[in-house]
């Protein structure tokens, strides 16, 4: 039995016929006004919401080439300055100014300036993305918003300009890979560990072009924040989108956004999936992946004693309140090792405020951590916390590609915020369970 | 549509951080991007690539970020087409939208070597060496992508469409 069968609170009281369709088929079919859409169909869709960050600059350049003055529907456009924010160079500052000018001129009200947070975080936290919606973002981690039952796919800037110009684009309806999990997670195993474990099994193209649907009883224990981690990391499996069910966890998190017709946001029990994988919770340990390959994930003890220079907690993967709290459990009463730096970038202003209220920021500062402004921060190697040649970083973000965070001669390991915090204390990759006083 | 040039071979999982690292992205000038094309994967590429050259690679080419500059960097460096075992979907769309042919072939990477002079005939759907000794067939481009490619990219394609609309009005 799936979680959705067990606990589905928002389906209408009328029993609807089963149509054998996945949630991806339902959402894209609705967006294309083709209710019968099936995986493999190429549809012309109209998104409910679109999002761009600094690459709004490129979107606009193409729009100008098309001689079009503003988006088809400015109400449906979200613009966020998060990637190089505050500006890292004169060039970026000019790009930011240009974007501010054009959102004013075009009447785009959903604009988030420097310091508000990371685009994917804001789409969820500000309740911009809603269950059942089709959301396109000019960023590969738009899959993240699947945590609230929306279909989020990444596209490029020219593609986005086409959407701004016409309100439409083409999308192929993806097949669905269903991921469930049996058993009970061990203590100090977090959603990031599940994601790294899953990618180590599937590989970086294991879900190419597919929609990864997380389902099953295991989601009972996973918050919206945790679901964002899973859906975010689906991009590293090649997925086009990822999605979690709109269930009572969602209802408790946001009663006002609960859909009228819940059936539109979940797969039918008789839907056809390309494949189903069942993970065994007991097999998953705190994980570390790296360097250079996200799929190079193994249990943390296989990496212990690797010296680190920098530890980073943040990004659209793991920069939320839950993540900072987990890090603070580890850091409380401890100090970052000599010669190692701990950088923490909350995913949004709201996260930073809540973490301040809870004393979490104070704990991080007392341990010797550095707090960066909300935004992408060191994740993409454009500013703040760039790595030098030969340096080693452990990061809670989603990519450890060569050169990603600065020098090509640097090495990046990925892990959960708790593991990153434990590693900062020891100055080498470390098992968080030691610091959480959990018996191994 | 025909492209002709020398072959540059690459392995699997050539991601966008290898094609154009994030630290170069604050300058949108295509010639600046071209100077750093493939920097993470090859030291020789940016200086050695010539107009028309063809990239032949393995699985999941272009995985990683949605940055369209990955295509712009290759295109403005002179790359006329990329042939790979498979492509990451956003890179694939970006390439089509910017009018750069991206073609799937399971065999090309093992049969072609660096420096081979080769030609791609899109209508025949094949990649062959100029000396005629090597030839592989390329998977057919989906019809909607083909239309956009034939127009030279999404911008000219949309322009044609809107021009057509204007004319029929
Ligand atoms: S935090 Fe990193 S992965 Fe997420 S949107 Fe920003 S740059 Fe991309």
Coordinates of C-alpha atoms in Angstrom, one line a residue, chain A residues 20-422:
Chain A
X20 CA -4.1 4.6 -15.4
X21 CA -2.1 7.8 -15.6
X22 CA 1.0 9.1 -13.9
X23 CA 1.1 12.5 -12.3
X24 CA 3.5 13.7 -15.0
X25 CA 0.9 12.7 -17.7
X26 CA -1.8 14.4 -15.8
X27 CA 0.0 17.7 -15.2
X28 CA 1.5 18.0 -18.7
X29 CA -1.8 16.9 -20.2
X30 CA -3.6 19.6 -18.4
X31 CA -1.1 22.2 -19.3
X32 CA -1.5 21.2 -23.0
X33 CA -5.2 20.9 -22.9
X34 CA -4.8 17.3 -24.0
X35 CA -6.2 15.2 -21.1
X36 CA -5.4 12.0 -22.8
X37 CA -1.6 12.7 -23.0
X38 CA 0.7 9.7 -22.5
X39 CA 4.4 9.3 -21.9
X40 CA 6.2 9.8 -25.1
X41 CA 3.8 12.4 -26.5
X42 CA 5.3 15.7 -27.5
X43 CA 3.0 18.5 -26.4
X44 CA 2.7 22.2 -26.7
X45 CA 2.3 23.3 -23.1
X46 CA 1.5 26.6 -21.4
X47 CA 3.3 26.8 -18.0
X48 CA 1.6 28.1 -14.9
X49 CA 4.7 29.8 -13.7
X50 CA 8.2 30.5 -15.0
X51 CA 11.3 31.4 -13.1
X52 CA 14.7 32.9 -14.1
X53 CA 17.7 34.1 -12.1
X54 CA 20.6 36.2 -13.4
X55 CA 20.1 34.6 -16.7
X56 CA 17.0 36.8 -17.1
X57 CA 19.6 39.0 -18.8
X58 CA 20.1 36.5 -21.5
X59 CA 16.3 35.8 -21.7
X60 CA 15.8 39.5 -22.3
X61 CA 18.5 39.7 -24.9
X62 CA 16.7 37.1 -27.0
X63 CA 13.3 38.7 -26.3
X64 CA 14.7 41.9 -27.8
X65 CA 15.9 40.0 -30.9
X66 CA 12.3 38.8 -31.3
X67 CA 11.2 42.5 -30.9
X68 CA 8.9 41.7 -28.0
X69 CA 8.6 44.2 -25.2
X70 CA 7.4 42.1 -22.3
X71 CA 6.4 38.5 -21.2
X72 CA 3.1 37.1 -22.3
X73 CA 1.9 37.3 -18.7
X74 CA 4.1 39.2 -16.3
X75 CA 2.1 37.8 -13.4
X76 CA 3.4 34.3 -14.2
X77 CA 7.0 35.3 -14.2
X78 CA 9.4 35.1 -11.2
X79 CA 12.8 36.7 -11.2
X80 CA 15.4 36.1 -8.5
X81 CA 19.0 37.5 -8.1
X82 CA 20.7 34.7 -6.3
X83 CA 23.6 33.3 -8.2
X84 CA 26.2 36.1 -7.9
X85 CA 24.5 38.0 -5.2
X86 CA 25.6 40.5 -3.9
X87 CA 27.4 41.2 -7.2
X88 CA 30.9 39.7 -7.5
X89 CA 32.1 42.1 -10.2
X90 CA 31.3 45.2 -12.1
X91 CA 29.9 43.1 -14.9
X92 CA 27.5 41.3 -12.6
X93 CA 26.5 44.6 -11.0
X94 CA 25.6 45.9 -14.4
X95 CA 23.6 42.8 -15.1
X96 CA 21.7 43.2 -11.8
X97 CA 21.0 46.8 -12.6
X98 CA 19.7 45.9 -16.0
X99 CA 17.4 43.2 -14.6
X100 CA 16.0 45.6 -12.0
X101 CA 15.2 48.1 -14.7
X102 CA 13.5 45.5 -16.9
X103 CA 11.4 43.9 -14.1
X104 CA 10.1 47.5 -13.4
X105 CA 9.4 48.2 -17.0
X106 CA 7.8 44.9 -17.7
X107 CA 5.6 45.0 -14.6
X108 CA 7.1 41.8 -13.1
X109 CA 6.1 42.0 -9.4
X110 CA 7.4 38.6 -8.3
X111 CA 11.0 39.9 -8.2
X112 CA 13.4 38.9 -5.4
X113 CA 16.5 41.1 -5.1
X114 CA 19.9 40.4 -3.5
X115 CA 19.7 38.6 -0.1
X116 CA 16.1 37.2 -0.4
X117 CA 17.3 33.7 -1.2
X118 CA 17.8 31.0 -3.7
X119 CA 15.2 30.8 -6.6
X120 CA 14.1 27.2 -5.9
X121 CA 13.7 27.9 -2.2
X122 CA 11.6 31.0 -2.8
X123 CA 9.3 29.1 -5.3
X124 CA 8.4 26.7 -2.5
X125 CA 8.7 28.9 0.7
X126 CA 6.8 31.9 -0.8
X127 CA 4.1 29.4 -2.0
X128 CA 4.6 30.5 -5.6
X129 CA 4.7 27.0 -7.0
X130 CA 1.5 25.1 -6.2
X131 CA 0.4 21.4 -6.4
X132 CA -0.4 20.3 -9.9
X133 CA 1.2 23.2 -11.6
X134 CA 3.7 23.1 -14.5
X135 CA 6.6 25.3 -13.7
X136 CA 9.6 25.9 -16.0
X137 CA 12.7 27.5 -14.7
X138 CA 15.9 28.5 -16.5
X139 CA 17.9 26.4 -14.0
X140 CA 18.5 22.7 -13.9
X141 CA 17.4 22.3 -10.3
X142 CA 13.8 23.4 -11.0
X143 CA 13.0 19.7 -10.2
X144 CA 13.2 20.8 -6.5
X145 CA 9.6 22.1 -6.5
X146 CA 8.3 18.6 -7.0
X147 CA 8.3 18.6 -3.2
X148 CA 5.0 20.5 -3.3
X149 CA 3.5 18.3 -6.1
X150 CA 4.3 20.6 -9.0
X151 CA 6.1 19.5 -12.2
X152 CA 9.2 21.6 -12.4
X153 CA 11.6 21.3 -15.3
X154 CA 14.7 23.2 -16.3
X155 CA 15.2 24.8 -19.6
X156 CA 17.8 27.2 -21.1
X157 CA 17.6 30.9 -21.5
X158 CA 16.6 31.0 -25.2
X159 CA 13.9 28.4 -24.5
X160 CA 12.7 30.7 -21.7
X161 CA 12.7 33.7 -24.0
X162 CA 10.4 31.7 -26.4
X163 CA 8.1 31.1 -23.4
X164 CA 8.1 34.7 -22.4
X165 CA 7.3 35.6 -26.1
X166 CA 4.6 33.1 -26.8
X167 CA 3.5 31.7 -23.4
X168 CA 4.2 28.2 -24.8
X169 CA 6.8 25.7 -25.5
X170 CA 7.1 22.0 -26.4
X171 CA 7.7 19.3 -23.9
X172 CA 7.9 15.5 -24.2
X173 CA 5.8 13.8 -21.6
X174 CA 8.4 11.7 -19.6
X175 CA 8.1 8.2 -18.5
X176 CA 8.1 7.8 -14.7
X177 CA 10.6 6.1 -12.4
X178 CA 9.0 5.3 -9.1
X179 CA 11.2 5.3 -6.0
X180 CA 10.0 3.8 -2.7
X181 CA 11.7 2.7 0.4
X182 CA 11.1 -0.1 2.9
X183 CA 12.2 -0.4 6.5
X184 CA 13.4 2.2 9.0
X185 CA 16.2 4.7 8.5
X186 CA 19.1 4.5 10.9
X187 CA 19.6 7.5 13.1
X188 CA 21.6 10.5 11.6
X189 CA 20.7 9.3 8.1
X190 CA 19.2 12.3 6.3
X191 CA 17.4 12.9 3.0
X192 CA 20.7 13.9 1.5
X193 CA 22.1 10.5 2.4
X194 CA 19.1 8.8 0.7
X195 CA 19.7 10.9 -2.4
X196 CA 23.4 10.2 -2.6
X197 CA 22.7 6.5 -2.0
X198 CA 20.1 6.4 -4.8
X199 CA 22.4 8.2 -7.2
X200 CA 25.3 5.8 -6.4
X201 CA 22.9 3.0 -7.5
X202 CA 21.3 4.7 -10.5
X203 CA 24.3 6.6 -11.9
X204 CA 24.3 10.2 -13.3
X205 CA 22.0 9.3 -16.2
X206 CA 19.9 6.6 -14.5
X207 CA 16.8 8.7 -14.7
X208 CA 17.6 10.5 -18.0
X209 CA 14.6 12.3 -19.4
X210 CA 12.3 10.7 -16.8
X211 CA 10.1 12.0 -14.0
X212 CA 11.3 10.5 -10.7
X213 CA 8.3 9.9 -8.4
X214 CA 8.9 9.4 -4.7
X215 CA 6.2 7.6 -3.0
X216 CA 5.4 5.1 -0.3
X217 CA 5.2 5.0 3.5
X218 CA 8.7 6.3 4.0
X219 CA 7.6 9.8 3.1
X220 CA 5.6 9.9 6.3
X221 CA 8.9 10.8 8.0
X222 CA 10.2 13.2 5.4
X223 CA 9.2 16.9 5.6
X224 CA 8.7 19.3 2.7
X225 CA 12.3 20.4 3.2
X226 CA 13.5 16.8 3.0
X227 CA 11.4 16.2 -0.1
X228 CA 13.1 19.2 -1.7
X229 CA 16.4 17.5 -1.1
X230 CA 15.3 14.4 -2.9
X231 CA 13.6 16.2 -5.8
X232 CA 16.6 18.6 -6.1
X233 CA 19.1 15.7 -6.4
X234 CA 17.0 14.0 -9.0
X235 CA 18.6 16.5 -11.4
X236 CA 21.9 14.7 -10.8
X237 CA 20.3 11.4 -12.0
X238 CA 19.4 13.2 -15.3
X239 CA 15.7 13.5 -14.4
X240 CA 13.5 16.0 -16.2
X241 CA 11.3 16.4 -13.1
X242 CA 10.8 14.8 -9.8
X243 CA 7.7 14.7 -7.7
X244 CA 6.4 13.8 -4.2
X245 CA 2.7 13.2 -3.3
X246 CA 0.5 16.0 -2.0
X247 CA -0.4 14.3 1.3
X248 CA -1.1 15.2 4.9
X249 CA 2.5 16.4 5.4
X250 CA 1.8 18.9 2.6
X251 CA -1.6 19.7 4.1
X252 CA -0.1 20.4 7.5
X253 CA 2.7 22.6 6.0
X254 CA 0.3 24.6 3.8
X255 CA -3.4 24.0 4.4
X256 CA -4.3 27.0 2.2
X257 CA -2.5 25.5 -0.8
X258 CA -4.1 22.1 -0.6
X259 CA -5.6 21.4 -4.1
X260 CA -9.3 21.1 -4.7
X261 CA -8.9 18.0 -6.8
X262 CA -6.1 16.0 -5.2
X263 CA -6.3 13.3 -7.8
X264 CA -4.8 15.6 -10.3
X265 CA -1.6 15.7 -8.3
X266 CA -0.9 12.0 -7.8
X267 CA -0.4 9.0 -10.1
X268 CA -3.3 6.6 -10.3
X269 CA -2.7 3.2 -8.6
X270 CA -3.0 1.6 -12.0
X271 CA -0.6 4.0 -13.7
X272 CA 2.2 2.6 -15.9
X273 CA 5.7 3.3 -14.7
X274 CA 8.8 2.8 -16.7
X275 CA 10.4 1.2 -13.6
X276 CA 10.1 1.0 -9.9
X277 CA 12.9 0.9 -7.4
X278 CA 12.6 0.0 -3.7
X279 CA 15.4 1.1 -1.5
X280 CA 16.0 -0.7 1.8
X281 CA 16.4 2.0 4.6
X282 CA 18.6 -0.1 6.7
X283 CA 21.3 -0.2 3.9
X284 CA 21.8 3.5 4.0
X285 CA 24.5 5.1 6.1
X286 CA 25.6 8.7 6.3
X287 CA 27.0 9.1 2.8
X288 CA 29.8 11.0 1.2
X289 CA 30.3 11.4 -2.6
X290 CA 33.3 12.6 -4.4
X291 CA 35.4 14.0 -5.7
X292 CA 34.3 15.0 -9.2
X293 CA 31.4 12.6 -9.5
X294 CA 28.0 12.8 -7.7
X295 CA 27.5 9.1 -8.2
X296 CA 30.7 8.3 -6.4
X297 CA 28.9 7.9 -3.1
X298 CA 29.9 5.6 -0.3
X299 CA 29.4 5.2 3.4
X300 CA 31.2 8.0 5.3
X301 CA 33.7 5.6 7.0
X302 CA 35.3 4.9 3.6
X303 CA 36.3 8.5 3.4
X304 CA 37.4 9.2 7.0
X305 CA 40.7 11.0 7.6
X306 CA 40.6 12.9 4.3
X307 CA 41.8 16.3 5.3
X308 CA 39.6 19.3 4.4
X309 CA 40.2 23.0 4.0
X310 CA 36.6 24.2 3.7
X311 CA 33.2 23.0 4.8
X312 CA 30.1 24.5 3.2
X313 CA 26.5 24.3 4.4
X314 CA 23.9 25.9 2.1
X315 CA 22.5 25.7 -1.5
X316 CA 19.1 24.8 -2.8
X317 CA 19.8 21.3 -1.7
X318 CA 20.6 21.7 2.0
X319 CA 20.4 25.4 3.1
X320 CA 17.1 25.2 5.0
X321 CA 16.2 25.5 8.6
X322 CA 16.1 21.8 9.1
X323 CA 19.7 21.6 7.7
X324 CA 21.1 24.4 9.9
X325 CA 19.4 22.8 12.9
X326 CA 21.1 19.4 12.1
X327 CA 24.4 21.2 11.8
X328 CA 23.9 23.0 15.1
X329 CA 23.3 19.8 16.9
X330 CA 26.7 18.7 15.8
X331 CA 28.4 22.0 16.4
X332 CA 27.0 22.9 19.8
X333 CA 29.8 23.3 22.3
X334 CA 32.5 22.5 19.7
X335 CA 34.9 24.5 17.6
X336 CA 35.8 24.4 13.9
X337 CA 39.3 22.8 13.5
X338 CA 42.3 25.1 13.1
X339 CA 43.1 25.6 9.5
X340 CA 39.6 24.7 8.4
X341 CA 36.8 27.2 7.6
X342 CA 33.1 26.6 7.9
X343 CA 30.9 28.7 5.6
X344 CA 27.1 28.7 6.0
X345 CA 24.7 30.4 3.6
X346 CA 21.0 30.1 4.6
X347 CA 18.8 29.4 1.6
X348 CA 16.6 32.4 2.2
X349 CA 16.0 35.5 4.4
X350 CA 13.2 33.6 6.1
X351 CA 15.5 30.7 6.9
X352 CA 18.1 33.1 8.3
X353 CA 15.4 34.8 10.5
X354 CA 14.1 31.6 11.8
X355 CA 17.6 30.2 12.5
X356 CA 18.4 33.5 14.4
X357 CA 15.2 33.2 16.4
X358 CA 16.1 29.6 17.3
X359 CA 19.6 30.4 18.3
X360 CA 21.0 28.2 15.5
X361 CA 23.0 31.0 13.9
X362 CA 24.5 31.9 17.3
X363 CA 25.6 28.2 17.7
X364 CA 27.3 28.3 14.3
X365 CA 29.0 31.5 15.1
X366 CA 30.2 30.4 18.5
X367 CA 31.7 27.3 16.8
X368 CA 33.7 29.6 14.5
X369 CA 31.5 29.4 11.4
X370 CA 31.1 32.2 8.9
X371 CA 27.6 33.3 8.0
X372 CA 27.1 34.3 4.3
X373 CA 24.1 36.2 2.9
X374 CA 21.2 34.1 1.7
X375 CA 21.8 33.0 -1.9
X376 CA 23.7 30.4 -3.9
X377 CA 27.0 31.4 -2.2
X378 CA 30.0 29.2 -2.9
X379 CA 27.9 26.5 -4.7
X380 CA 28.8 27.6 -8.2
X381 CA 32.3 28.9 -7.7
X382 CA 31.5 32.4 -8.9
X383 CA 32.1 34.3 -5.6
X384 CA 32.3 33.8 -1.9
X385 CA 34.3 30.9 -0.8
X386 CA 36.0 30.0 -4.1
X387 CA 38.5 27.1 -3.7
X388 CA 42.2 27.4 -4.5
X389 CA 44.4 24.9 -6.2
X390 CA 44.9 21.8 -4.1
X391 CA 42.2 22.7 -1.6
X392 CA 39.6 20.2 -0.5
X393 CA 36.0 21.1 0.4
X394 CA 33.1 19.1 1.8
X395 CA 29.8 20.6 0.8
X396 CA 26.1 20.1 1.4
X397 CA 25.3 21.3 -2.2
X398 CA 24.5 19.0 -5.2
X399 CA 27.5 19.1 -7.6
X400 CA 31.1 18.1 -7.0
X401 CA 32.3 18.5 -10.7
X402 CA 35.9 19.4 -11.3
X403 CA 36.2 23.2 -11.2
X404 CA 32.7 23.7 -9.9
X405 CA 33.6 25.7 -6.8
X406 CA 36.8 27.4 -8.2
X407 CA 40.1 25.8 -9.1
X408 CA 40.1 22.7 -11.3
X409 CA 42.8 21.4 -8.9
X410 CA 40.4 21.5 -6.0
X411 CA 38.4 18.5 -4.8
X412 CA 34.8 18.6 -3.6
X413 CA 33.0 16.0 -1.5
X414 CA 29.2 16.1 -1.1
X415 CA 27.4 15.1 2.2
X416 CA 24.6 16.0 4.5
X417 CA 24.8 19.2 6.7
X418 CA 25.4 17.0 9.8
X419 CA 28.4 15.3 8.1
X420 CA 29.7 18.6 6.8
X421 CA 29.5 20.1 10.3
X422 CA 31.3 17.1 11.9

